[in-house]
C-alpha cells in the first residue's frame, strides 16, 4: 500500500517523541549533571512524553490502513541522500510502544536501583541517549537513517555496559560488545551499499515493494544476507553471541532495557521491517532459520549450567532471539513479532526482579541468594515466577501464546527437523527457567555446592551502601515497575487476535492450529518442568543438574562452547600476532628501513666522493687534464 | 722529414713527457722542471708554426721570447713558493701537502 | 570584492610575526596575546567569508588577482571555492585553538610563536593561492619552520623526527616543482595561473606523467602509503600545537595539492593512475589501523590513526566521483578538527604527567574527567560514530569507494572494525580502570583551557549533526571538477 503523508498533529507528536530524549541527554550531560534531582526530572519527563505519544499513536491508529510518512533531506552527496523522518505503520507503532514503555519503566526502576551512585545523572543521560537512538531506529523511514541510529544504539550500549568503568571487566565487556556488533555491522553496511547502488532508493517502503521486483535473485539474497549480518551482531546470534553474556557487567536495569527487550530486539525488528524483501528470497530465509535454530539450542545449553542469575537470563535472551528468528525464517511474520513483544515484557521483568535480588543480597549467584532468604521478598519472587513461567511457555501467560505461534509456523515447514529443534528448545527453556525458580523458592541447606564468588563487585558496594539507607521509596520505585510488567506479561496473551489483525492491516492470514502440535509442545514444556522439579525442586534433591554427571558436556556449556576461547585466540594470534606485528615490523624495518637506507646511501655516496678531495694537488690536476682532453676530443670529433 | 708535423710531434712528445712528470713526480722541483718542459714544448709549437705557416717571421720568435720570460718569472715565483712550503713541511714531497683534504 | 579578505586572513599572522619580532625576548605574555589576536582576526574573517560564501552561485569567490611577474606569467591570485573554503576554515580553527593550547609555553616563546605564525601564513597561502608559483612558494614557507619548531621545542627523539620530517617533505616538494615546471612549459600558455593552464588543456602523455609527479610529490605530505613514515615520528616528536597543525592541517595540504593541482590539471592522469592510488590508499587505511594496535605511546597511536584516515581521503579522491571527492574533502575537514582535538588533549595530559606511554597512564578518567571527555569524544569521532563529523565523510567515501573498486571497498570497510578495536583499546587502557594512584593529584583542565578543546569538540558535533552546512559548499566546488573525470 502506498504511504500517506502524516498529518500535522501526528508529525509534531512523533517528532517531539524523537527529539525530546536527545534534548534530555544534552541537558543532563552538559548542564545539569551536578544537580541530580533536576537531571532525574528532565530524564523522566522526556521519557514519559514519548511514552504517552506512543500509546496515543497506537490507540488512535489501531485501524490504520496505510503507513504514514514524513521526511526531511538531511544530507546529500553524489547519489547518496540521507533523510531524517519517520514511518508509522503497525510494526513501528507496536515497537515504539514497547520501547518507550520499557524505557520509562526502567528509568523509574533505576530511581531505586541506582540511588546513591555518584554517576547517577550521567547514567540517566546515557539512558536518554539510548532512548533517543532506539526511537529513531524504530520509526526510521529510510534504511540509512536506521543504520545511523543502529550505530548510535551500539554507542549507547558501549557507554552503558562500561558505565562502572573503573572496573576493568566492565570496560572490557563494553569494548567487546562494540567491536563484535561492529563486525556484524560491516556486513550490514555492505548490504546497504549493494542495495543503494542497485536500487538507488533506500526507503523502507521502496525496498519492500521494489527489491524483489528489480533485483536479480542472487543480488537479492546477497544483500539480504549481508543485512542479516548486522542482525547476527546486534541480536547476538551465532557466531557473534558471546558479547551479550559479558554485557551483564552493566547495571541490571541496563541489562533489562538494552540487552533483553529493546536493543537486541532491534535485529529481529530489522528483519521484520524488511520482511517483504526477505520473504522474496527463500535462501535468505533459510539462512535466518538455520542460524536462529543453532543459536537457540546453543544458548539454551549454556543457560542450563549457569550459576549467575543474570547470565541465565542473558543466555535465555540469546536463545529466545534465535527462536524469534526461527519464526521469521519459517515464514511467519506475525510469529516473530508477537514473540518479540511478549519476550520484551517478561524478559525485562526477569531482569528487573533479578536486579532487586542482586541489590539486596550483593551477589549474582542465585544459589547463594536463595540460601540468604530470597523468597522473603514477596513481590520480586511472585513476579519472577510469573515471568519465568511465561518464558517457559505456561498457559495462560503471554509466552505460551507466542511460543505456540512459532511452533505452528515451524510445523508448516517441509523438513521436520526444525520443529524437533523447536520442541527441544522449549524443553530446555522450561528446564533452565524452572531450575532457577525452584532453587530460588526452595533453598536447600546442606547439599548445595559452595556459592561461587561471582558477585558483581560494584553491585556489592551498591548493596552495602543500600543497607545503610534503604529507603522504602527506592524499593517501591523498583517494585512498581515490576508490577506493571507482570500485568503485561499476564495480559498480553489475550491480545494475539488484535495484534495479528493490526499487524496485517486488518486482513490477517489464518494461523494454522494443530491439536497434536499443541499437545506435543505442552508435553515438552511439562517434561522440562518435571525434570527441573526432580533435580532441583524436590525435598530430597541435591540441586545438581544431570549435567554434573557429564563433566565434559558441562564444561563445554559453561565455557560457551569454547567460542570465547576461539575469539580470544583469533584476536591474540591473528589480529595482534600476525597482522599487527607484521605490519609494525614492516613499517619499522622495511618502509622506514628503506628510507633510512636511502639516507645512509646518500651519506655513503658523499663519503665515497669525499675521496676526490684527497688534498693531493696532482689528483686535481689529473682530473682537470682529463676533462680538458675530453672536451678537446668532443670538439675534434664533432 | 722536414715538415710541420715532425716538429708538432716532437712538441707533443715533449708536452706529454712534461705532463706525465708533473702528475707523477713526488718532488716539487721535479714538478717544476716538468712544467718548464711543457712550456718549452709550447715554445717549439710556436716556432714550428712560425717557420711553416707564418707570413711574418717575427711573430713566432716574439711569442717564444715572451714564453721564455714568463717561464722565468713563473719559475721564480714557484721556487719561492717551494721555499715557503719547505719551511713549513721540512720536505719537498708533494704528498706531504694534504691539509686541504676533504 | 573590495576588501581583500583573503589577503587579510593570510597576512594577519604575517603582521603578528612582525610585531613579535620587535618585542623584547622576555615578554612572553605580550607575545602570546599578539599571536592570539592575530589568530582571532584570521578566525573572525574566515567565519565571515564562510557564511558569506554564496553556495548557490558556487565557483571562485573573494577573488584577488593581479599580475606579479609579467615575463614569467606569475599572478598574485587568491580565491576560495567550495573545496578550499572548508580547509581555510579548518586552518583558522586549528590555528586559534592551537595558540590557545600553548598558552603555558615558557621556554623561548617569542621564537616559537613567530615560527608558528610563519608556518600558518604559508598554509593559508597554499589553500588560497591559485597560481602555481605562489602555491609552491607558500608550500615551502609552511614546511621550513617545521624543522626548528620540532627540533627545539619537541620531545621524543626530536632532532631525528625534525630532520626526517623536513627532509622527507622537501623531497616531496622536489617532485612537485619539476611537475609544476613541466606542466608550465607543456601547456603553451606560459602562465602559472592554474585555471588558465586547465583551460588550455594538456596532452594526455603530459597529463599522465604530470599526475604521477603530483601524486607522489603531494602524496608524501598527504601520508600516502608507503611514504607515510615521517608522519608518526614527526607527530610524536613535535610539541602540541605543532602536532595539531601538522596532523590537522599540514597533511591536508598534501591531499589538497593532489586534488587542486594533480586532479584539476591532469584529469586523464587521474583516470589512468586511479587504481594505483586507490590501492595505496586502501593499504594505508588497513595498515594504519593494524599498526596503531601495536603502539604504546599515545601520540604514535594518534599518528597511525591519522595515516589510516588520510588513506580514506586518498581513496575518496581516487574514485573521481562526486560523492567520493565530496567525502574526501569533508573528511579532510572532519579529521583535521578531530586530530587537533586529540593532540590538544594529549598535550594537556603530557604537560601534567610528563608521560605519553599508555602503560604508565591508566585510570585517568577519574583523575582528569574533562580531558578524558575530550579524548573519548575524539576517539568516537575516529571510529565513525554518527552525529560526529567524520561519520558522514566515511559514509560517502565507503559507498563511492565500493562502487568504483568493490574489492578495495570491502578491505577498507574492514578498517572500520580494526580502528574501533584499537581506539577503544587505547581509551580503555588510558582512561578506564582503577584510578591512577601515581597521578592522582594532577590537576584537570582549567575552565579557561577547556574552551579551545570545547571549540574543537563543538565543531565536530555541529557538522556531525548538520552536515549540510559544510557539504553543500563542498559540493559546489567539487561538481565542476568531477565533470572532467567522465
PDB file of C-alpha atoms in Angstrom, chain A residues 22 29-30 73-80 82 132 144 147-148 151-152 155 158 165-166 168 171-172 175 178-179 182-183 186 189-190 193-194 196-197 575-576 579-580 583-584 586-588 591-592 595-596, chain C residues 160 164 168 226 228-229 287 290-291 293-294 304 322-323 326 365-366 373 380 383-387 391-392 395-396 398-400 402-403 413-414 416-417 421 424-425 428 432-434 465-468 471 475:
ATOM      1  CA  UNK A  22      18.165  13.782  22.802  1.00  0.00           C
ATOM      2  CA  UNK A  29      25.238  15.573  30.258  1.00  0.00           C
ATOM      3  CA  UNK A  30      26.432  19.095  29.665  1.00  0.00           C
ATOM      4  CA  UNK A  73      16.514  15.672   3.466  1.00  0.00           C
ATOM      5  CA  UNK A  74      19.391  15.746   5.901  1.00  0.00           C
ATOM      6  CA  UNK A  75      22.463  15.209   3.763  1.00  0.00           C
ATOM      7  CA  UNK A  76      23.215  14.656   0.138  1.00  0.00           C
ATOM      8  CA  UNK A  77      26.446  13.802  -1.599  1.00  0.00           C
ATOM      9  CA  UNK A  78      26.503  12.428  -5.078  1.00  0.00           C
ATOM     10  CA  UNK A  79      23.974   9.629  -5.264  1.00  0.00           C
ATOM     11  CA  UNK A  80      23.752   9.281  -1.511  1.00  0.00           C
ATOM     12  CA  UNK A  82      20.070  10.573   3.769  1.00  0.00           C
ATOM     13  CA  UNK A 132      16.637   8.643  21.534  1.00  0.00           C
ATOM     14  CA  UNK A 144      20.297   4.671   6.047  1.00  0.00           C
ATOM     15  CA  UNK A 147      21.704   2.327  10.162  1.00  0.00           C
ATOM     16  CA  UNK A 148      22.712   5.624  11.718  1.00  0.00           C
ATOM     17  CA  UNK A 151      25.209   2.651  15.292  1.00  0.00           C
ATOM     18  CA  UNK A 152      24.102   5.134  17.938  1.00  0.00           C
ATOM     19  CA  UNK A 155      27.344   3.526  21.152  1.00  0.00           C
ATOM     20  CA  UNK A 158      29.033   0.659  24.941  1.00  0.00           C
ATOM     21  CA  UNK A 165      34.450   1.941  34.050  1.00  0.00           C
ATOM     22  CA  UNK A 166      36.767   1.751  36.979  1.00  0.00           C
ATOM     23  CA  UNK A 168      38.352  -3.440  34.088  1.00  0.00           C
ATOM     24  CA  UNK A 171      35.154  -1.634  30.140  1.00  0.00           C
ATOM     25  CA  UNK A 172      36.377  -4.856  28.568  1.00  0.00           C
ATOM     26  CA  UNK A 175      34.619  -2.821  24.164  1.00  0.00           C
ATOM     27  CA  UNK A 178      31.077  -2.664  20.443  1.00  0.00           C
ATOM     28  CA  UNK A 179      33.662  -4.490  18.378  1.00  0.00           C
ATOM     29  CA  UNK A 182      30.704  -3.638  14.559  1.00  0.00           C
ATOM     30  CA  UNK A 183      31.811  -6.816  12.880  1.00  0.00           C
ATOM     31  CA  UNK A 186      30.262  -4.431   8.382  1.00  0.00           C
ATOM     32  CA  UNK A 189      26.810  -1.660   5.728  1.00  0.00           C
ATOM     33  CA  UNK A 190      27.918  -3.615   2.692  1.00  0.00           C
ATOM     34  CA  UNK A 193      25.703  -0.194  -0.230  1.00  0.00           C
ATOM     35  CA  UNK A 194      24.700  -3.038  -2.535  1.00  0.00           C
ATOM     36  CA  UNK A 196      21.824   1.583  -2.737  1.00  0.00           C
ATOM     37  CA  UNK A 197      23.926   1.046  -5.805  1.00  0.00           C
ATOM     38  CA  UNK A 575      44.976  -9.869  14.710  1.00  0.00           C
ATOM     39  CA  UNK A 576      47.654  -8.895  17.170  1.00  0.00           C
ATOM     40  CA  UNK A 579      48.739  -8.647  11.230  1.00  0.00           C
ATOM     41  CA  UNK A 580      49.584  -6.073  13.804  1.00  0.00           C
ATOM     42  CA  UNK A 583      52.661  -4.530   9.718  1.00  0.00           C
ATOM     43  CA  UNK A 584      54.523  -2.851  12.558  1.00  0.00           C
ATOM     44  CA  UNK A 586      57.179  -3.898   8.104  1.00  0.00           C
ATOM     45  CA  UNK A 587      56.811  -0.283   8.968  1.00  0.00           C
ATOM     46  CA  UNK A 588      59.891  -0.184  11.086  1.00  0.00           C
ATOM     47  CA  UNK A 591      59.476   1.032   4.889  1.00  0.00           C
ATOM     48  CA  UNK A 592      61.397   3.036   7.431  1.00  0.00           C
ATOM     49  CA  UNK A 595      64.055   5.479   3.876  1.00  0.00           C
ATOM     50  CA  UNK A 596      66.818   5.328   6.427  1.00  0.00           C
TER      51      UNK A 596
ATOM     52  CA  UNK C 160      65.663  12.773  14.378  1.00  0.00           C
ATOM     53  CA  UNK C 164      63.270  13.168   8.928  1.00  0.00           C
ATOM     54  CA  UNK C 168      61.070  13.846   3.558  1.00  0.00           C
ATOM     55  CA  UNK C 226      54.269   3.803   1.749  1.00  0.00           C
ATOM     56  CA  UNK C 228      53.962   7.857   5.448  1.00  0.00           C
ATOM     57  CA  UNK C 229      56.672   7.025   7.954  1.00  0.00           C
ATOM     58  CA  UNK C 287      47.737  -0.825   7.584  1.00  0.00           C
ATOM     59  CA  UNK C 290      46.726  -2.532  12.399  1.00  0.00           C
ATOM     60  CA  UNK C 291      49.961  -0.788  13.252  1.00  0.00           C
ATOM     61  CA  UNK C 293      47.046  -1.570  17.532  1.00  0.00           C
ATOM     62  CA  UNK C 294      50.619  -2.307  18.482  1.00  0.00           C
ATOM     63  CA  UNK C 304      48.884   5.956  12.861  1.00  0.00           C
ATOM     64  CA  UNK C 322      31.079  13.420  -6.925  1.00  0.00           C
ATOM     65  CA  UNK C 323      30.239  11.671  -3.687  1.00  0.00           C
ATOM     66  CA  UNK C 326      32.856  15.322  -1.526  1.00  0.00           C
ATOM     67  CA  UNK C 365      39.147   9.294  33.750  1.00  0.00           C
ATOM     68  CA  UNK C 366      38.812   9.695  37.479  1.00  0.00           C
ATOM     69  CA  UNK C 373      35.823  13.533  27.887  1.00  0.00           C
ATOM     70  CA  UNK C 380      34.461   8.126  18.979  1.00  0.00           C
ATOM     71  CA  UNK C 383      35.671   5.341  14.960  1.00  0.00           C
ATOM     72  CA  UNK C 384      32.980   6.924  12.848  1.00  0.00           C
ATOM     73  CA  UNK C 385      30.093   7.172  15.256  1.00  0.00           C
ATOM     74  CA  UNK C 386      27.135   9.037  13.762  1.00  0.00           C
ATOM     75  CA  UNK C 387      26.467  12.583  14.993  1.00  0.00           C
ATOM     76  CA  UNK C 391      30.746   9.662  10.049  1.00  0.00           C
ATOM     77  CA  UNK C 392      29.314  11.408   7.013  1.00  0.00           C
ATOM     78  CA  UNK C 395      29.937   7.071   4.646  1.00  0.00           C
ATOM     79  CA  UNK C 396      30.444   8.902   1.380  1.00  0.00           C
ATOM     80  CA  UNK C 398      32.999   3.975   1.549  1.00  0.00           C
ATOM     81  CA  UNK C 399      29.943   3.998  -0.651  1.00  0.00           C
ATOM     82  CA  UNK C 400      31.731   5.548  -3.578  1.00  0.00           C
ATOM     83  CA  UNK C 402      32.878   0.364  -3.089  1.00  0.00           C
ATOM     84  CA  UNK C 403      31.068   1.491  -6.192  1.00  0.00           C
ATOM     85  CA  UNK C 413      35.434  -1.248   5.418  1.00  0.00           C
ATOM     86  CA  UNK C 414      37.404  -3.813   7.400  1.00  0.00           C
ATOM     87  CA  UNK C 416      36.298   0.261  10.467  1.00  0.00           C
ATOM     88  CA  UNK C 417      36.423  -2.716  12.781  1.00  0.00           C
ATOM     89  CA  UNK C 421      39.327  -2.072  18.239  1.00  0.00           C
ATOM     90  CA  UNK C 424      38.611   1.635  22.244  1.00  0.00           C
ATOM     91  CA  UNK C 425      41.623  -0.261  23.490  1.00  0.00           C
ATOM     92  CA  UNK C 428      40.246   1.695  27.931  1.00  0.00           C
ATOM     93  CA  UNK C 432      39.328   3.396  32.348  1.00  0.00           C
ATOM     94  CA  UNK C 433      40.264   1.139  35.162  1.00  0.00           C
ATOM     95  CA  UNK C 434      41.194   1.879  38.735  1.00  0.00           C
ATOM     96  CA  UNK C 465      24.546  16.838  13.346  1.00  0.00           C
ATOM     97  CA  UNK C 466      24.115  19.289  10.471  1.00  0.00           C
ATOM     98  CA  UNK C 467      26.381  18.092   7.690  1.00  0.00           C
ATOM     99  CA  UNK C 468      24.671  20.126   5.030  1.00  0.00           C
ATOM    100  CA  UNK C 471      28.582  19.538   2.371  1.00  0.00           C
ATOM    101  CA  UNK C 475      29.587  20.095  -3.480  1.00  0.00           C
TER     102      UNK C 475
END
